[in-house]
């Protein structure tokens, strides 16, 4: 507000100018438009709570009439790990599946397995319940069948976590 009334962004006296990031501390991936006051979020910005600082100054005021404020922005990138069913194409010892993450999404886009922000990490067997004889490779997403594994139908659990998310997004 300016003198108790909603601010008008512009260049005329009595209007205000917005200066994004006056202290150079705003997070990468969030941009405040000084003409509209809208904050945009870049694709690949990890989930988390971000503080975006800006300054408004009354045009034509002497002495300067400015105030710094902070907007809190929560970014949520939902992860959807879709169950896979390989029962139509049974595997034998030494075989492996395709990448179990091929149908999984992060914020509606296919996941990318890696270590960079915006990518995901695979945690095989997060609850310690996976059967012995089946190994999920956390780098490729493939499940391999070890020698000596009896015939049968098995469930292999994994967890996907978004890298760089704070708090964790799994």
PDB file of C-alpha atoms in Angstrom:
ATOM      1  CA  UNK A   1       0.000   0.000   0.000  1.00  0.00           C
ATOM      2  CA  UNK A   2       0.970   3.625  -0.411  1.00  0.00           C
ATOM      3  CA  UNK A   3      -0.582   5.906   2.183  1.00  0.00           C
ATOM      4  CA  UNK A   4      -3.150   3.176   2.951  1.00  0.00           C
ATOM      5  CA  UNK A   5      -4.255   2.601  -0.652  1.00  0.00           C
ATOM      6  CA  UNK A   6      -3.234  -0.195  -3.015  1.00  0.00           C
ATOM      7  CA  UNK A   7      -0.115   0.713  -4.974  1.00  0.00           C
ATOM      8  CA  UNK A   8      -0.208   1.481  -8.679  1.00  0.00           C
ATOM      9  CA  UNK A   9       2.891   0.350 -10.554  1.00  0.00           C
ATOM     10  CA  UNK A  10       4.027   2.970 -13.037  1.00  0.00           C
ATOM     11  CA  UNK A  11       6.375   5.874 -13.603  1.00  0.00           C
ATOM     12  CA  UNK A  12       4.162   8.827 -12.666  1.00  0.00           C
ATOM     13  CA  UNK A  13       4.362  10.704  -9.343  1.00  0.00           C
ATOM     14  CA  UNK A  14       2.281   8.922  -6.731  1.00  0.00           C
ATOM     15  CA  UNK A  15       2.812   5.577  -8.435  1.00  0.00           C
ATOM     16  CA  UNK A  16       5.523   3.112  -7.404  1.00  0.00           C
ATOM     17  CA  UNK A  17       8.465   1.446  -9.061  1.00  0.00           C
ATOM     18  CA  UNK A  18       9.295  -2.169  -8.226  1.00  0.00           C
ATOM     19  CA  UNK A  19      12.939  -3.195  -7.926  1.00  0.00           C
ATOM     20  CA  UNK A  20      13.369  -6.977  -7.910  1.00  0.00           C
ATOM     21  CA  UNK A  21      16.094  -8.445  -5.708  1.00  0.00           C
ATOM     22  CA  UNK A  22      17.404  -5.196  -4.162  1.00  0.00           C
ATOM     23  CA  UNK A  23      20.003  -7.060  -2.066  1.00  0.00           C
ATOM     24  CA  UNK A  24      21.014  -9.698  -4.636  1.00  0.00           C
ATOM     25  CA  UNK A  25      19.776 -12.580  -2.488  1.00  0.00           C
ATOM     26  CA  UNK A  26      16.813 -13.938  -4.457  1.00  0.00           C
ATOM     27  CA  UNK A  27      16.911 -17.630  -5.364  1.00  0.00           C
ATOM     28  CA  UNK A  28      17.824 -18.819  -8.841  1.00  0.00           C
ATOM     29  CA  UNK A  29      14.783 -19.979 -10.798  1.00  0.00           C
ATOM     30  CA  UNK A  30      12.316 -17.359  -9.575  1.00  0.00           C
ATOM     31  CA  UNK A  31      11.975 -14.027 -11.390  1.00  0.00           C
ATOM     32  CA  UNK A  32       9.915 -11.021 -10.325  1.00  0.00           C
ATOM     33  CA  UNK A  33       8.638  -8.864 -13.199  1.00  0.00           C
ATOM     34  CA  UNK A  34       9.092  -5.188 -12.216  1.00  0.00           C
ATOM     35  CA  UNK A  35       6.246  -4.101 -14.520  1.00  0.00           C
ATOM     36  CA  UNK A  36       3.573  -6.449 -13.181  1.00  0.00           C
ATOM     37  CA  UNK A  37       4.868  -7.664  -9.808  1.00  0.00           C
ATOM     38  CA  UNK A  38       4.261 -11.261 -10.951  1.00  0.00           C
ATOM     39  CA  UNK A  39       6.765 -13.946  -9.984  1.00  0.00           C
ATOM     40  CA  UNK A  40       7.543 -16.588 -12.584  1.00  0.00           C
ATOM     41  CA  UNK A  41       9.104 -19.959 -11.839  1.00  0.00           C
ATOM     42  CA  UNK A  42      11.608 -21.467 -14.256  1.00  0.00           C
ATOM     43  CA  UNK A  43      11.171 -25.054 -15.400  1.00  0.00           C
ATOM     44  CA  UNK A  44      13.403 -27.353 -13.373  1.00  0.00           C
ATOM     45  CA  UNK A  45      13.213 -25.269 -10.202  1.00  0.00           C
ATOM     46  CA  UNK A  46      13.299 -27.813  -7.344  1.00  0.00           C
ATOM     47  CA  UNK A  47      10.372 -28.110  -4.949  1.00  0.00           C
ATOM     48  CA  UNK A  48      10.723 -25.961  -1.874  1.00  0.00           C
ATOM     49  CA  UNK A  49       9.801 -22.757  -0.110  1.00  0.00           C
ATOM     50  CA  UNK A  50      11.520 -19.684  -1.507  1.00  0.00           C
ATOM     51  CA  UNK A  51      11.750 -16.081  -0.344  1.00  0.00           C
ATOM     52  CA  UNK A  52      11.672 -13.460  -3.105  1.00  0.00           C
ATOM     53  CA  UNK A  53      12.665  -9.974  -2.027  1.00  0.00           C
ATOM     54  CA  UNK A  54      11.631  -6.765  -3.772  1.00  0.00           C
ATOM     55  CA  UNK A  55      11.563  -3.040  -3.094  1.00  0.00           C
ATOM     56  CA  UNK A  56       8.819  -0.563  -3.903  1.00  0.00           C
ATOM     57  CA  UNK A  57       9.576   3.147  -4.121  1.00  0.00           C
ATOM     58  CA  UNK A  58       7.160   6.031  -4.487  1.00  0.00           C
ATOM     59  CA  UNK A  59       7.941   7.958  -7.664  1.00  0.00           C
ATOM     60  CA  UNK A  60       8.679  11.631  -7.125  1.00  0.00           C
ATOM     61  CA  UNK A  61       9.007  11.411  -3.331  1.00  0.00           C
ATOM     62  CA  UNK A  62      11.665  13.626  -1.726  1.00  0.00           C
ATOM     63  CA  UNK A  63      13.166  12.277   0.433  1.00  0.00           C
ATOM     64  CA  UNK A  64      12.905   8.769  -1.020  1.00  0.00           C
ATOM     65  CA  UNK A  65       9.954   6.727   0.208  1.00  0.00           C
ATOM     66  CA  UNK A  66      10.830   3.041  -0.228  1.00  0.00           C
ATOM     67  CA  UNK A  67      10.165  -0.239   1.517  1.00  0.00           C
ATOM     68  CA  UNK A  68      11.566  -3.734   1.058  1.00  0.00           C
ATOM     69  CA  UNK A  69       9.194  -6.684   1.254  1.00  0.00           C
ATOM     70  CA  UNK A  70       9.438 -10.438   0.860  1.00  0.00           C
ATOM     71  CA  UNK A  71       7.087 -12.775  -0.986  1.00  0.00           C
ATOM     72  CA  UNK A  72       7.037 -16.425   0.078  1.00  0.00           C
ATOM     73  CA  UNK A  73       6.645 -18.800  -2.867  1.00  0.00           C
ATOM     74  CA  UNK A  74       6.075 -22.536  -2.465  1.00  0.00           C
ATOM     75  CA  UNK A  75       7.073 -24.652  -5.481  1.00  0.00           C
ATOM     76  CA  UNK A  76       5.639 -28.164  -5.614  1.00  0.00           C
ATOM     77  CA  UNK A  77       6.657 -30.616  -8.310  1.00  0.00           C
ATOM     78  CA  UNK A  78       4.536 -33.746  -7.845  1.00  0.00           C
ATOM     79  CA  UNK A  79       6.244 -37.076  -8.453  1.00  0.00           C
ATOM     80  CA  UNK A  80       4.153 -39.878  -9.941  1.00  0.00           C
ATOM     81  CA  UNK A  81       5.925 -43.238  -9.865  1.00  0.00           C
ATOM     82  CA  UNK A  82       3.682 -45.538 -11.910  1.00  0.00           C
ATOM     83  CA  UNK A  83       3.616 -49.255 -11.062  1.00  0.00           C
ATOM     84  CA  UNK A  84       5.190 -51.471 -13.740  1.00  0.00           C
ATOM     85  CA  UNK A  85       3.961 -54.958 -14.676  1.00  0.00           C
ATOM     86  CA  UNK A  86       6.389 -57.235 -16.506  1.00  0.00           C
ATOM     87  CA  UNK A  87       4.261 -60.386 -16.085  1.00  0.00           C
ATOM     88  CA  UNK A  88       3.303 -60.445 -19.792  1.00  0.00           C
ATOM     89  CA  UNK A  89       6.985 -60.976 -20.687  1.00  0.00           C
ATOM     90  CA  UNK A  90       8.466 -63.280 -18.027  1.00  0.00           C
ATOM     91  CA  UNK A  91      12.196 -62.927 -17.390  1.00  0.00           C
ATOM     92  CA  UNK A  92      14.801 -65.611 -16.812  1.00  0.00           C
ATOM     93  CA  UNK A  93      18.129 -65.607 -14.968  1.00  0.00           C
ATOM     94  CA  UNK A  94      20.447 -62.991 -16.437  1.00  0.00           C
ATOM     95  CA  UNK A  95      17.604 -61.002 -18.010  1.00  0.00           C
ATOM     96  CA  UNK A  96      16.714 -57.486 -17.001  1.00  0.00           C
ATOM     97  CA  UNK A  97      13.742 -55.202 -17.399  1.00  0.00           C
ATOM     98  CA  UNK A  98      13.702 -51.871 -19.103  1.00  0.00           C
ATOM     99  CA  UNK A  99      13.972 -48.696 -17.052  1.00  0.00           C
ATOM    100  CA  UNK A 100      11.217 -48.764 -14.398  1.00  0.00           C
ATOM    101  CA  UNK A 101      11.131 -44.941 -14.502  1.00  0.00           C
ATOM    102  CA  UNK A 102      10.158 -44.790 -18.198  1.00  0.00           C
ATOM    103  CA  UNK A 103       6.537 -44.069 -17.249  1.00  0.00           C
ATOM    104  CA  UNK A 104       7.232 -41.971 -14.129  1.00  0.00           C
ATOM    105  CA  UNK A 105       6.811 -38.199 -14.056  1.00  0.00           C
ATOM    106  CA  UNK A 106       8.037 -35.164 -12.136  1.00  0.00           C
ATOM    107  CA  UNK A 107       5.663 -32.205 -12.420  1.00  0.00           C
ATOM    108  CA  UNK A 108       3.976 -33.904 -15.393  1.00  0.00           C
ATOM    109  CA  UNK A 109       7.185 -34.449 -17.398  1.00  0.00           C
ATOM    110  CA  UNK A 110       9.154 -37.684 -17.733  1.00  0.00           C
ATOM    111  CA  UNK A 111      11.666 -38.061 -14.901  1.00  0.00           C
ATOM    112  CA  UNK A 112      15.384 -37.772 -15.585  1.00  0.00           C
ATOM    113  CA  UNK A 113      17.548 -39.945 -13.351  1.00  0.00           C
ATOM    114  CA  UNK A 114      20.639 -38.055 -12.235  1.00  0.00           C
ATOM    115  CA  UNK A 115      22.124 -35.961  -9.476  1.00  0.00           C
ATOM    116  CA  UNK A 116      21.313 -32.426 -10.642  1.00  0.00           C
ATOM    117  CA  UNK A 117      18.487 -30.276  -9.244  1.00  0.00           C
ATOM    118  CA  UNK A 118      15.255 -31.078 -11.071  1.00  0.00           C
ATOM    119  CA  UNK A 119      16.376 -34.657 -11.692  1.00  0.00           C
ATOM    120  CA  UNK A 120      15.477 -37.650  -9.526  1.00  0.00           C
ATOM    121  CA  UNK A 121      17.410 -40.234  -7.564  1.00  0.00           C
ATOM    122  CA  UNK A 122      16.224 -43.850  -7.416  1.00  0.00           C
ATOM    123  CA  UNK A 123      16.382 -45.573  -4.038  1.00  0.00           C
ATOM    124  CA  UNK A 124      16.021 -49.332  -4.493  1.00  0.00           C
ATOM    125  CA  UNK A 125      14.242 -51.200  -1.693  1.00  0.00           C
ATOM    126  CA  UNK A 126      13.439 -48.164   0.524  1.00  0.00           C
ATOM    127  CA  UNK A 127      11.585 -50.323   3.071  1.00  0.00           C
ATOM    128  CA  UNK A 128      13.918 -53.330   3.026  1.00  0.00           C
ATOM    129  CA  UNK A 129      11.201 -55.643   1.713  1.00  0.00           C
ATOM    130  CA  UNK A 130      12.421 -56.469  -1.793  1.00  0.00           C
ATOM    131  CA  UNK A 131      13.008 -60.170  -2.516  1.00  0.00           C
ATOM    132  CA  UNK A 132      16.543 -61.512  -2.821  1.00  0.00           C
ATOM    133  CA  UNK A 133      17.565 -62.425  -6.344  1.00  0.00           C
ATOM    134  CA  UNK A 134      16.251 -59.284  -7.991  1.00  0.00           C
ATOM    135  CA  UNK A 135      18.471 -56.213  -8.175  1.00  0.00           C
ATOM    136  CA  UNK A 136      17.325 -52.723  -9.154  1.00  0.00           C
ATOM    137  CA  UNK A 137      20.145 -50.598 -10.581  1.00  0.00           C
ATOM    138  CA  UNK A 138      19.717 -47.025  -9.219  1.00  0.00           C
ATOM    139  CA  UNK A 139      21.544 -45.548 -12.232  1.00  0.00           C
ATOM    140  CA  UNK A 140      19.636 -47.266 -15.051  1.00  0.00           C
ATOM    141  CA  UNK A 141      16.323 -48.225 -13.417  1.00  0.00           C
ATOM    142  CA  UNK A 142      16.660 -51.786 -14.719  1.00  0.00           C
ATOM    143  CA  UNK A 143      15.803 -54.806 -12.572  1.00  0.00           C
ATOM    144  CA  UNK A 144      18.083 -57.793 -13.166  1.00  0.00           C
ATOM    145  CA  UNK A 145      17.431 -61.423 -12.251  1.00  0.00           C
ATOM    146  CA  UNK A 146      20.293 -63.043 -10.315  1.00  0.00           C
ATOM    147  CA  UNK A 147      21.416 -66.661 -10.738  1.00  0.00           C
ATOM    148  CA  UNK A 148      19.593 -69.043  -8.422  1.00  0.00           C
ATOM    149  CA  UNK A 149      16.404 -66.979  -8.251  1.00  0.00           C
ATOM    150  CA  UNK A 150      13.406 -69.362  -8.123  1.00  0.00           C
ATOM    151  CA  UNK A 151      10.584 -68.972 -10.623  1.00  0.00           C
ATOM    152  CA  UNK A 152       7.804 -66.795  -9.325  1.00  0.00           C
ATOM    153  CA  UNK A 153       6.103 -63.431  -9.330  1.00  0.00           C
ATOM    154  CA  UNK A 154       7.946 -60.778  -7.357  1.00  0.00           C
ATOM    155  CA  UNK A 155       7.287 -57.207  -6.283  1.00  0.00           C
ATOM    156  CA  UNK A 156      10.262 -54.849  -6.378  1.00  0.00           C
ATOM    157  CA  UNK A 157       9.816 -51.523  -4.615  1.00  0.00           C
ATOM    158  CA  UNK A 158      11.699 -48.292  -5.317  1.00  0.00           C
ATOM    159  CA  UNK A 159      11.411 -44.649  -4.337  1.00  0.00           C
ATOM    160  CA  UNK A 160      12.020 -41.561  -6.452  1.00  0.00           C
ATOM    161  CA  UNK A 161      13.220 -38.339  -4.814  1.00  0.00           C
ATOM    162  CA  UNK A 162      13.602 -34.969  -6.468  1.00  0.00           C
ATOM    163  CA  UNK A 163      17.164 -33.685  -6.192  1.00  0.00           C
ATOM    164  CA  UNK A 164      17.514 -30.249  -4.632  1.00  0.00           C
ATOM    165  CA  UNK A 165      14.034 -30.207  -3.094  1.00  0.00           C
ATOM    166  CA  UNK A 166      13.805 -28.716   0.400  1.00  0.00           C
ATOM    167  CA  UNK A 167      12.033 -30.235   2.188  1.00  0.00           C
ATOM    168  CA  UNK A 168      12.511 -33.636   0.537  1.00  0.00           C
ATOM    169  CA  UNK A 169      10.090 -34.477  -2.252  1.00  0.00           C
ATOM    170  CA  UNK A 170       9.784 -38.255  -2.615  1.00  0.00           C
TER     171      UNK A 170
END
